Amino acid sequence: MVSISVLLLSLLAYCSTTALSQSLRKTGQTVQLDGNYYYIPATSVAEIPGYAFFRIRADVERAGGLLPLTVISTIFQGFSGQDLGSTTTKFLEEDDVFTRGFLGGIYVQYTGFGPRGSNGNASSERLGTRAPVTSAFVNNATAIPQGPYFVNSDGQLYQAWRLFSDFAGSFTETVIPASDGGYTVLPANLPAEKPLAGVRLGVKDIYDLAGLKTSNGNRAWYNFYTAATASAITVQRLIDAGAVVVGKQKTSQFANGESPTADWVDYHAPFNPRGDGYQIPSSSSSGAGTSMASYPWLDIAIGSDTGGSVRGPSQVQGLYGNRPSHGLVSLEGVMPLAPELDTPGFLTRDPAVWTAASQVLYGSNLTITNRYPRQILTAGFPPTNSTSPAAQLQLTFLRTLSTFLNATVTPFTTNAAWSASPTPNSDPSLSRFLNTTYPLIIAKQQTRLVRDPFFASYAAANAGRRPFVNPAPLIRWSYGDAFPASALEDANRNRSVFASWWDSTVLQPDAETCSDKILLYPGSSASPSYRNVYGGPPTVPFGFSTGRISVFAGGPDFVLPLGEADYVSNVTGTRETLPVTVDVLAARGCDGMLFGLVGELVERGILKATVAGRSSVEGGQVLVRREVDEQ
């Protein structure tokens, strides 16, 4: 495809050079090196000093005016072939953008003592390579970040952005940084030391990213509104800490829960890679979950959780994920579903990255602690005599955790506890008391904050027309429209009553351990849910469940992957595997205690990082995978 495009442009230029010079704009080019595809931006990021570039200019010209080149920084003038070998090994281990093909040219920067503005003593002979070599003494302040680049015949250096295939359909668009500090529609160098230096980040497409449009999963919204002028505070914190935004990721529309495939009208639901490749991805942070389960080159994704939108995708794809305590960070620049319930959370395979990113995002509101409760409540856990593989994993983890904490284990039922300690002016049945709380809050808030201003602006600009909206948001909004404004106040009052009861009766604050108890419940149990099975039209999300506790109480709810269990797939006709997870709850504000606990469980081998691929434990080829060469 690249060659055809070049030929067509050449023919047009021959016909009308003047016209094209006024309308064509350079946007970069795509090349292939060592079997990998790379995007080379139109704008250079640095320049090799003229006196140093002179030594390799002829080699660049012989290469056609574009040469893959590696930049190396060292304080030692005696940089040798052995040093080059160890540096190359380090790059190959730490940077998946780098390949040996970038040793087509080498530029050594000496940042130690030496005459600035002069060549160093590096040479092909000294480094034991046939590649052209040049060097120079430079200041630390002006040194080019080391790593792989492309250099042109003028000595200009261009970043090498490795291209990967989004075979799971997780992203709405991929991005690269623009010169104005925003983003345009993967970095090549090894970055400086920052908390998240070089960590690759996917961003749910309800977060603003400077220079890009936000879709909220709705095509009309994307086309109607202009690009964001600033990034959401949450995303900017991560960028400032060194995270590299790879792209914006699919969300179910306006962050409402949707099931594939019929509910997803404007955009196609991404593919969950686990098992047979045709399991639901869960929502609304669907792209975040499928990308983390599919792509080893992506480190972490930021989603949002109002009623389960981080936890659901994490559970079904075997990822670490968190709904944090409510209010830890501003959600300015993020589309709201219901501000009193909305939270930003992460999905990732690596608990160390999870903790580091959370420390950056939640800042001073998160302090890692290492004193833990000695009481464990279990809700909905399998009986101790259960023999299913999934139940065995969950029960084994419970036993191991209770031993580690020297904790007692007590089965717990929220409904029964509520009935046993009645709250004045409330229904003794918790299921009745909170049945309409969630759907009323999200419907009344999102119609006021999102739908109504959107519809009004769109109609004014389009002769009274309404924009298209998927079935799931519409049915939820319509439900809310049937109630007066006072219904929102009543729903929030019920939410507050439950939160106060929970804090004073179940998971209580503790001066030593932050939370006097933790509560565990099964997250996923390797139960298949096929995306090709139609479950009926979307409905209003009535009811109360254990997964709604953190939503109403405002405390943290963390998803912990334990392993996987097999099932017989209706798609492949053979045994496949799906993830098994548990969720852990603590008192509000005790996120740091949970992160500390996870860290120690990882150190002891009780919890482990998961991997991308068909299996969350062993990886393996994704059955729906489609590479660039196959397109």
mmCIF file of N, CA and C in Angstrom, residues 506-552:
data_model
loop_
_atom_site.group_PDB
_atom_site.id
_atom_site.type_symbol
_atom_site.label_atom_id
_atom_site.label_comp_id
_atom_site.label_asym_id
_atom_site.label_seq_id
_atom_site.Cartn_x
_atom_site.Cartn_y
_atom_site.Cartn_z
ATOM 1 N N VAL A 506 -20.100 -2.428 59.192
ATOM 2 C CA VAL A 506 -19.433 -3.532 58.492
ATOM 3 C C VAL A 506 -17.929 -3.299 58.363
ATOM 4 N N LEU A 507 -17.502 -2.465 57.443
ATOM 5 C CA LEU A 507 -16.071 -2.156 57.288
ATOM 6 C C LEU A 507 -15.810 -0.809 57.954
ATOM 7 N N GLN A 508 -15.353 -0.883 59.188
ATOM 8 C CA GLN A 508 -15.192 0.327 59.986
ATOM 9 C C GLN A 508 -13.752 0.835 59.943
ATOM 10 N N PRO A 509 -13.563 2.152 60.034
ATOM 11 C CA PRO A 509 -12.204 2.705 60.088
ATOM 12 C C PRO A 509 -11.457 2.178 61.311
ATOM 13 N N ASP A 510 -10.141 2.013 61.162
ATOM 14 C CA ASP A 510 -9.316 1.512 62.257
ATOM 15 C C ASP A 510 -8.019 2.315 62.299
ATOM 16 N N ALA A 511 -7.633 2.770 63.476
ATOM 17 C CA ALA A 511 -6.460 3.632 63.598
ATOM 18 C C ALA A 511 -5.173 2.918 63.214
ATOM 19 N N GLU A 512 -5.110 1.610 63.425
ATOM 20 C CA GLU A 512 -3.880 0.867 63.151
ATOM 21 C C GLU A 512 -3.847 0.301 61.740
ATOM 22 N N THR A 513 -4.940 -0.314 61.314
ATOM 23 C CA THR A 513 -4.956 -1.019 60.027
ATOM 24 C C THR A 513 -5.804 -0.324 58.973
ATOM 25 N N CYS A 514 -6.262 0.879 59.258
ATOM 26 C CA CYS A 514 -7.100 1.689 58.369
ATOM 27 C C CYS A 514 -8.522 1.147 58.291
ATOM 28 N N SER A 515 -8.658 -0.118 57.921
ATOM 29 C CA SER A 515 -9.958 -0.783 57.862
ATOM 30 C C SER A 515 -9.933 -1.947 58.846
ATOM 31 N N ASP A 516 -10.981 -2.084 59.668
ATOM 32 C CA ASP A 516 -10.935 -3.145 60.681
ATOM 33 C C ASP A 516 -11.090 -4.526 60.075
ATOM 34 N N LYS A 517 -11.639 -4.590 58.870
ATOM 35 C CA LYS A 517 -11.842 -5.853 58.165
ATOM 36 C C LYS A 517 -11.647 -5.621 56.668
ATOM 37 N N ILE A 518 -11.481 -6.708 55.934
ATOM 38 C CA ILE A 518 -11.606 -6.667 54.479
ATOM 39 C C ILE A 518 -12.684 -7.662 54.079
ATOM 40 N N LEU A 519 -13.274 -7.447 52.929
ATOM 41 C CA LEU A 519 -14.331 -8.339 52.440
ATOM 42 C C LEU A 519 -13.935 -8.871 51.074
ATOM 43 N N LEU A 520 -14.043 -10.180 50.897
ATOM 44 C CA LEU A 520 -13.737 -10.823 49.620
ATOM 45 C C LEU A 520 -15.012 -11.352 48.983
ATOM 46 N N TYR A 521 -15.100 -11.211 47.674
ATOM 47 C CA TYR A 521 -16.188 -11.856 46.937
ATOM 48 C C TYR A 521 -15.674 -12.320 45.577
ATOM 49 N N PRO A 522 -16.256 -13.384 44.999
ATOM 50 C CA PRO A 522 -15.790 -13.871 43.696
ATOM 51 C C PRO A 522 -16.023 -12.828 42.614
ATOM 52 N N GLY A 523 -14.992 -12.589 41.805
ATOM 53 C CA GLY A 523 -15.141 -11.660 40.689
ATOM 54 C C GLY A 523 -15.560 -12.378 39.423
ATOM 55 N N SER A 524 -14.738 -13.337 38.995
ATOM 56 C CA SER A 524 -15.073 -14.167 37.831
ATOM 57 C C SER A 524 -14.662 -15.594 38.131
ATOM 58 N N SER A 525 -15.421 -16.540 37.581
ATOM 59 C CA SER A 525 -15.209 -17.956 37.903
ATOM 60 C C SER A 525 -15.131 -18.818 36.656
ATOM 61 N N ALA A 526 -14.524 -18.269 35.597
ATOM 62 C CA ALA A 526 -14.336 -19.003 34.340
ATOM 63 C C ALA A 526 -15.660 -19.456 33.736
ATOM 64 N N SER A 527 -16.686 -18.629 33.897
ATOM 65 C CA SER A 527 -17.997 -18.943 33.320
ATOM 66 C C SER A 527 -18.125 -18.251 31.970
ATOM 67 N N PRO A 528 -18.347 -18.999 30.892
ATOM 68 C CA PRO A 528 -18.406 -18.370 29.567
ATOM 69 C C PRO A 528 -19.633 -17.491 29.390
ATOM 70 N N SER A 529 -19.451 -16.420 28.636
ATOM 71 C CA SER A 529 -20.547 -15.525 28.251
ATOM 72 C C SER A 529 -20.240 -15.056 26.840
ATOM 73 N N TYR A 530 -20.929 -15.637 25.860
ATOM 74 C CA TYR A 530 -20.552 -15.482 24.457
ATOM 75 C C TYR A 530 -21.087 -14.192 23.843
ATOM 76 N N ARG A 531 -20.238 -13.549 23.060
ATOM 77 C CA ARG A 531 -20.647 -12.302 22.414
ATOM 78 C C ARG A 531 -21.583 -12.541 21.238
ATOM 79 N N ASN A 532 -21.677 -13.778 20.744
ATOM 80 C CA ASN A 532 -22.567 -14.071 19.624
ATOM 81 C C ASN A 532 -23.938 -14.581 20.078
ATOM 82 N N VAL A 533 -24.192 -14.560 21.373
ATOM 83 C CA VAL A 533 -25.491 -14.965 21.909
ATOM 84 C C VAL A 533 -26.259 -13.709 22.291
ATOM 85 N N TYR A 534 -27.406 -13.509 21.672
ATOM 86 C CA TYR A 534 -28.193 -12.306 21.933
ATOM 87 C C TYR A 534 -28.963 -12.458 23.235
ATOM 88 N N GLY A 535 -28.708 -11.564 24.165
ATOM 89 C CA GLY A 535 -29.351 -11.655 25.471
ATOM 90 C C GLY A 535 -30.587 -10.805 25.614
ATOM 91 N N GLY A 536 -31.072 -10.251 24.515
ATOM 92 C CA GLY A 536 -32.244 -9.390 24.580
ATOM 93 C C GLY A 536 -31.850 -7.931 24.608
ATOM 94 N N PRO A 537 -32.826 -7.045 24.488
ATOM 95 C CA PRO A 537 -32.537 -5.607 24.451
ATOM 96 C C PRO A 537 -32.020 -5.116 25.795
ATOM 97 N N PRO A 538 -31.342 -3.961 25.817
ATOM 98 C CA PRO A 538 -30.833 -3.417 27.079
ATOM 99 C C PRO A 538 -31.966 -3.058 28.024
ATOM 100 N N THR A 539 -31.678 -3.139 29.308
ATOM 101 C CA THR A 539 -32.688 -2.862 30.329
ATOM 102 C C THR A 539 -32.151 -1.837 31.326
ATOM 103 N N VAL A 540 -33.024 -1.359 32.179
ATOM 104 C CA VAL A 540 -32.636 -0.430 33.244
ATOM 105 C C VAL A 540 -31.891 -1.221 34.325
ATOM 106 N N PRO A 541 -30.741 -0.727 34.803
ATOM 107 C CA PRO A 541 -29.919 -1.491 35.762
ATOM 108 C C PRO A 541 -30.429 -1.410 37.199
ATOM 109 N N PHE A 542 -31.572 -2.033 37.446
ATOM 110 C CA PHE A 542 -32.138 -2.067 38.790
ATOM 111 C C PHE A 542 -31.307 -2.973 39.695
ATOM 112 N N GLY A 543 -31.565 -2.861 41.003
ATOM 113 C CA GLY A 543 -31.083 -3.870 41.927
ATOM 114 C C GLY A 543 -29.856 -3.501 42.728
ATOM 115 N N PHE A 544 -29.545 -4.421 43.653
ATOM 116 C CA PHE A 544 -28.371 -4.291 44.510
ATOM 117 C C PHE A 544 -27.616 -5.607 44.481
ATOM 118 N N SER A 545 -26.300 -5.537 44.444
ATOM 119 C CA SER A 545 -25.450 -6.719 44.487
ATOM 120 C C SER A 545 -24.186 -6.364 45.254
ATOM 121 N N THR A 546 -23.357 -7.358 45.510
ATOM 122 C CA THR A 546 -22.105 -7.104 46.227
ATOM 123 C C THR A 546 -21.223 -6.124 45.463
ATOM 124 N N GLY A 547 -21.284 -6.182 44.132
ATOM 125 C CA GLY A 547 -20.499 -5.261 43.322
ATOM 126 C C GLY A 547 -20.927 -3.815 43.449
ATOM 127 N N ARG A 548 -22.115 -3.571 44.014
ATOM 128 C CA ARG A 548 -22.596 -2.198 44.197
ATOM 129 C C ARG A 548 -22.206 -1.622 45.568
ATOM 130 N N ILE A 549 -21.615 -2.440 46.424
ATOM 131 C CA ILE A 549 -21.277 -1.938 47.761
ATOM 132 C C ILE A 549 -20.342 -0.741 47.673
ATOM 133 N N SER A 550 -19.250 -0.886 46.935
ATOM 134 C CA SER A 550 -18.285 0.214 46.832
ATOM 135 C C SER A 550 -18.882 1.410 46.107
ATOM 136 N N VAL A 551 -19.814 1.159 45.199
ATOM 137 C CA VAL A 551 -20.468 2.242 44.463
ATOM 138 C C VAL A 551 -21.220 3.155 45.424
ATOM 139 N N PHE A 552 -21.944 2.558 46.368
ATOM 140 C CA PHE A 552 -22.755 3.335 47.306
ATOM 141 C C PHE A 552 -21.979 3.760 48.551
#
